[in-house]
Amino acid sequence: LMVSGDGGATWQATSLDTIPYPLLVHPGNPEVIYGGGLQRWNQELSRSAASTLWRSRDNGQTWAPEVLVASSQSGFRLSVTASGSRVHVVWMDYRSLSTWDLYYRRSMDNGATWQPEVKLVAGTNSMGAERPAISCIGDSLHLAWMDARDAKPPYFLEGAYWIPYATEIYGKRSTDGGVTWGTDVRLTTHPTNYAGRPDLAASAPGTILMLYD
């Protein structure tokens, strides 16, 4: 990981020797940066992945030891958001060995300690729920993901890669900082196509932007 302190004119290497993705600069404290990561993933081994989170409190110059957020060693595609001292992480998880579920954790002290994992979405077939994206403003959290629960026909992506079900985008929200969550809501309708890979941005109270394929 590289960091620039002069607007990109010069760059220096940091103490983090892996790729932190996603990378989040805390909106309320720009000196705090969170980086998500994946050690490895192998579909055949099923349980060889590890979703981790790193934290820097000096603009990315140094990084605290990684925190394993998925205790099952089967987490993938982590998404992170923060507000105040609260940090929220969601990821897709294959611990059931049959489908992808979505799990959630939160920290109330800028990532120093973490509350227990919570399964937010249960997959309903072999594909399940994938590629979550989370965003927040204050205690209002918004989550979107691609979901195969409608069991639509297979879909070919980019003429080469196919998915067993054409997915739709589903979402849910919490209005109390992640303590409780509302019901799943289908956000897209594509009778013969697919919708996937969402990205979210809560830009203002009551305003949420979403991009997807």
GROMACS .gro file of C-alpha atoms in nm:
model
  213
    1LEU     CA    1   0.000   0.000   0.000
    2MET     CA    2   0.128   0.347  -0.095
    3VAL     CA    3   0.038   0.684   0.062
    4SER     CA    4   0.089   1.042  -0.055
    5GLY     CA    5   0.087   1.341   0.180
    6ASP     CA    6   0.126   1.608  -0.088
    7GLY     CA    7  -0.168   1.557  -0.320
    8GLY     CA    8  -0.008   1.280  -0.521
    9ALA     CA    9   0.319   1.456  -0.608
   10THR     CA   10   0.523   1.195  -0.420
   11TRP     CA   11   0.439   0.853  -0.277
   12GLN     CA   12   0.578   0.639   0.004
   13ALA     CA   13   0.532   0.275   0.097
   14THR     CA   14   0.348   0.202   0.423
   15SER     CA   15   0.377  -0.083   0.671
   16LEU     CA   16   0.084  -0.268   0.511
   17ASP     CA   17   0.220  -0.523   0.263
   18THR     CA   18  -0.112  -0.647   0.129
   19ILE     CA   19  -0.396  -0.496  -0.074
   20PRO     CA   20  -0.666  -0.347   0.153
   21TYR     CA   21  -0.988  -0.369  -0.042
   22PRO     CA   22  -1.221  -0.203   0.016
   23LEU     CA   23  -1.040   0.102   0.152
   24LEU     CA   24  -1.246   0.347   0.361
   25VAL     CA   25  -1.137   0.685   0.493
   26HIS     CA   26  -1.352   0.757   0.799
   27PRO     CA   27  -1.591   1.036   0.698
   28GLY     CA   28  -1.591   1.186   1.048
   29ASN     CA   29  -1.218   1.154   1.112
   30PRO     CA   30  -1.001   1.157   0.798
   31GLU     CA   31  -0.697   1.037   0.993
   32VAL     CA   32  -0.862   0.697   1.048
   33ILE     CA   33  -0.858   0.455   0.755
   34TYR     CA   34  -1.006   0.105   0.740
   35GLY     CA   35  -0.898  -0.156   0.490
   36GLY     CA   36  -1.073  -0.486   0.424
   37GLY     CA   37  -0.897  -0.789   0.287
   38LEU     CA   38  -0.911  -1.150   0.181
   39GLN     CA   39  -0.631  -1.395   0.247
   40ARG     CA   40  -0.740  -1.647  -0.014
   41TRP     CA   41  -1.044  -1.824  -0.154
   42ASN     CA   42  -1.084  -2.161  -0.320
   43GLN     CA   43  -1.432  -2.277  -0.416
   44GLU     CA   44  -1.335  -2.644  -0.398
   45LEU     CA   45  -1.188  -2.615  -0.048
   46SER     CA   46  -1.491  -2.411   0.061
   47ARG     CA   47  -1.342  -2.296   0.393
   48SER     CA   48  -1.006  -2.146   0.298
   49ALA     CA   49  -1.095  -1.778   0.300
   50ALA     CA   50  -1.055  -1.519   0.574
   51SER     CA   51  -1.214  -1.173   0.569
   52THR     CA   52  -0.992  -0.938   0.766
   53LEU     CA   53  -0.991  -0.570   0.858
   54TRP     CA   54  -0.696  -0.340   0.916
   55ARG     CA   55  -0.701   0.001   1.085
   56SER     CA   56  -0.472   0.301   1.055
   57ARG     CA   57  -0.495   0.604   1.285
   58ASP     CA   58  -0.224   0.816   1.121
   59ASN     CA   59  -0.341   0.869   0.764
   60GLY     CA   60  -0.225   0.527   0.647
   61GLN     CA   61   0.138   0.553   0.755
   62THR     CA   62   0.117   0.259   0.998
   63TRP     CA   63  -0.141  -0.012   1.046
   64ALA     CA   64  -0.261  -0.212   1.346
   65PRO     CA   65  -0.258  -0.593   1.324
   66GLU     CA   66  -0.537  -0.739   1.117
   67VAL     CA   67  -0.865  -0.839   1.279
   68LEU     CA   68  -1.039  -1.154   1.157
   69VAL     CA   69  -1.405  -1.058   1.118
   70ALA     CA   70  -1.533  -1.386   0.973
   71SER     CA   71  -1.472  -1.648   1.240
   72SER     CA   72  -1.566  -1.933   1.007
   73GLN     CA   73  -1.264  -1.876   0.778
   74SER     CA   74  -1.512  -1.867   0.489
   75GLY     CA   75  -1.587  -1.497   0.444
   76PHE     CA   76  -1.557  -1.321   0.108
   77ARG     CA   77  -1.619  -0.977  -0.048
   78LEU     CA   78  -1.627  -0.759   0.260
   79SER     CA   79  -1.792  -0.413   0.263
   80VAL     CA   80  -1.729  -0.155   0.538
   81THR     CA   81  -1.882   0.177   0.644
   82ALA     CA   82  -1.837   0.403   0.949
   83SER     CA   83  -2.009   0.682   1.139
   84GLY     CA   84  -1.879   0.842   1.457
   85SER     CA   85  -1.705   0.570   1.658
   86ARG     CA   86  -1.916   0.296   1.499
   87VAL     CA   87  -1.781   0.072   1.223
   88HIS     CA   88  -2.006  -0.168   1.031
   89VAL     CA   89  -1.883  -0.465   0.826
   90VAL     CA   90  -2.082  -0.706   0.609
   91TRP     CA   91  -1.960  -0.997   0.397
   92MET     CA   92  -2.076  -1.303   0.206
   93ASP     CA   93  -2.000  -1.629   0.386
   94TYR     CA   94  -1.988  -1.993   0.273
   95ARG     CA   95  -1.978  -2.156   0.618
   96SER     CA   96  -2.293  -2.356   0.542
   97LEU     CA   97  -2.096  -2.540   0.270
   98SER     CA   98  -2.402  -2.518   0.043
   99THR     CA   99  -2.480  -2.152  -0.024
  100TRP     CA  100  -2.368  -1.793   0.034
  101ASP     CA  101  -2.521  -1.613   0.334
  102LEU     CA  102  -2.462  -1.253   0.444
  103TYR     CA  103  -2.310  -1.185   0.787
  104TYR     CA  104  -2.269  -0.857   0.977
  105ARG     CA  105  -2.054  -0.728   1.264
  106ARG     CA  106  -2.016  -0.388   1.422
  107SER     CA  107  -1.766  -0.209   1.643
  108MET     CA  108  -1.862   0.071   1.879
  109ASP     CA  109  -1.505   0.191   1.943
  110ASN     CA  110  -1.350   0.260   1.601
  111GLY     CA  111  -1.264  -0.105   1.539
  112ALA     CA  112  -1.080  -0.173   1.867
  113THR     CA  113  -1.334  -0.440   1.970
  114TRP     CA  114  -1.613  -0.615   1.782
  115GLN     CA  115  -1.958  -0.745   1.871
  116PRO     CA  116  -2.069  -1.096   1.770
  117GLU     CA  117  -2.145  -1.192   1.411
  118VAL     CA  118  -2.507  -1.180   1.297
  119LYS     CA  119  -2.646  -1.362   0.994
  120LEU     CA  120  -2.853  -1.100   0.812
  121VAL     CA  121  -2.950  -1.290   0.497
  122ALA     CA  122  -2.982  -1.665   0.444
  123GLY     CA  123  -2.920  -1.800   0.096
  124THR     CA  124  -3.211  -1.996  -0.050
  125ASN     CA  125  -3.035  -2.205  -0.319
  126SER     CA  126  -2.684  -2.301  -0.433
  127MET     CA  127  -2.597  -1.944  -0.527
  128GLY     CA  128  -2.760  -1.757  -0.238
  129ALA     CA  129  -2.682  -1.395  -0.151
  130GLU     CA  130  -2.363  -1.237  -0.286
  131ARG     CA  131  -2.157  -0.915  -0.320
  132PRO     CA  132  -2.302  -0.705  -0.036
  133ALA     CA  133  -2.258  -0.328  -0.021
  134ILE     CA  134  -2.324  -0.124   0.295
  135SER     CA  135  -2.340   0.250   0.359
  136CYS     CA  136  -2.456   0.465   0.650
  137ILE     CA  137  -2.533   0.811   0.778
  138GLY     CA  138  -2.549   0.823   1.155
  139ASP     CA  139  -2.763   0.534   1.282
  140SER     CA  140  -2.922   0.479   0.940
  141LEU     CA  141  -2.764   0.178   0.765
  142HIS     CA  142  -2.844   0.063   0.413
  143LEU     CA  143  -2.748  -0.274   0.266
  144ALA     CA  144  -2.782  -0.406  -0.091
  145TRP     CA  145  -2.677  -0.735  -0.247
  146MET     CA  146  -2.739  -0.962  -0.546
  147ASP     CA  147  -2.974  -1.249  -0.464
  148ALA     CA  148  -3.077  -1.566  -0.648
  149ARG     CA  149  -3.389  -1.643  -0.443
  150ASP     CA  150  -3.618  -1.587  -0.744
  151ALA     CA  151  -3.456  -1.889  -0.918
  152LYS     CA  152  -3.452  -1.723  -1.260
  153PRO     CA  153  -3.281  -1.907  -1.550
  154PRO     CA  154  -2.899  -1.912  -1.581
  155TYR     CA  155  -2.736  -1.599  -1.720
  156PHE     CA  156  -2.416  -1.555  -1.922
  157LEU     CA  157  -2.196  -1.263  -1.823
  158GLU     CA  158  -1.974  -1.103  -2.087
  159GLY     CA  159  -2.026  -1.398  -2.318
  160ALA     CA  160  -1.803  -1.632  -2.114
  161TYR     CA  161  -1.885  -1.660  -1.744
  162TRP     CA  162  -2.226  -1.786  -1.645
  163ILE     CA  163  -2.414  -1.781  -1.317
  164PRO     CA  164  -2.665  -2.056  -1.232
  165TYR     CA  165  -2.946  -1.805  -1.167
  166ALA     CA  166  -3.003  -1.455  -1.302
  167THR     CA  167  -3.006  -1.246  -0.985
  168GLU     CA  168  -3.194  -0.940  -0.870
  169ILE     CA  169  -3.081  -0.672  -0.625
  170TYR     CA  170  -3.231  -0.691  -0.277
  171GLY     CA  171  -3.190  -0.449   0.011
  172LYS     CA  172  -3.266  -0.394   0.376
  173ARG     CA  173  -3.199  -0.122   0.632
  174SER     CA  174  -3.146  -0.054   0.999
  175THR     CA  175  -3.252   0.270   1.166
  176ASP     CA  176  -3.090   0.200   1.503
  177GLY     CA  177  -2.725   0.156   1.414
  178GLY     CA  178  -2.744  -0.213   1.328
  179VAL     CA  179  -2.925  -0.336   1.640
  180THR     CA  180  -3.231  -0.443   1.440
  181TRP     CA  181  -3.292  -0.475   1.067
  182GLY     CA  182  -3.601  -0.447   0.850
  183THR     CA  183  -3.729  -0.704   0.603
  184ASP     CA  184  -3.566  -0.786   0.269
  185VAL     CA  185  -3.695  -0.572  -0.018
  186ARG     CA  186  -3.650  -0.648  -0.387
  187LEU     CA  187  -3.506  -0.334  -0.549
  188THR     CA  188  -3.487  -0.436  -0.917
  189THR     CA  189  -3.704  -0.624  -1.167
  190HIS     CA  190  -3.545  -0.778  -1.477
  191PRO     CA  191  -3.774  -1.047  -1.622
  192THR     CA  192  -3.520  -1.180  -1.876
  193ASN     CA  193  -3.195  -1.017  -1.760
  194TYR     CA  194  -2.997  -1.001  -1.439
  195ALA     CA  195  -2.904  -0.731  -1.188
  196GLY     CA  196  -2.590  -0.767  -0.978
  197ARG     CA  197  -2.277  -0.620  -0.817
  198PRO     CA  198  -2.444  -0.327  -0.637
  199ASP     CA  199  -2.265  -0.033  -0.482
  200LEU     CA  200  -2.427   0.207  -0.234
  201ALA     CA  201  -2.369   0.561  -0.113
  202ALA     CA  202  -2.584   0.729   0.153
  203SER     CA  203  -2.520   1.088   0.047
  204ALA     CA  204  -2.761   1.269   0.282
  205PRO     CA  205  -3.041   1.184   0.525
  206GLY     CA  206  -3.310   1.026   0.311
  207THR     CA  207  -3.093   1.007  -0.004
  208ILE     CA  208  -2.926   0.682  -0.108
  209LEU     CA  209  -2.758   0.624  -0.445
  210MET     CA  210  -2.712   0.277  -0.592
  211LEU     CA  211  -2.516   0.154  -0.893
  212TYR     CA  212  -2.541  -0.200  -1.029
  213ASP     CA  213  -2.477  -0.410  -1.340
   0.00000   0.00000   0.00000
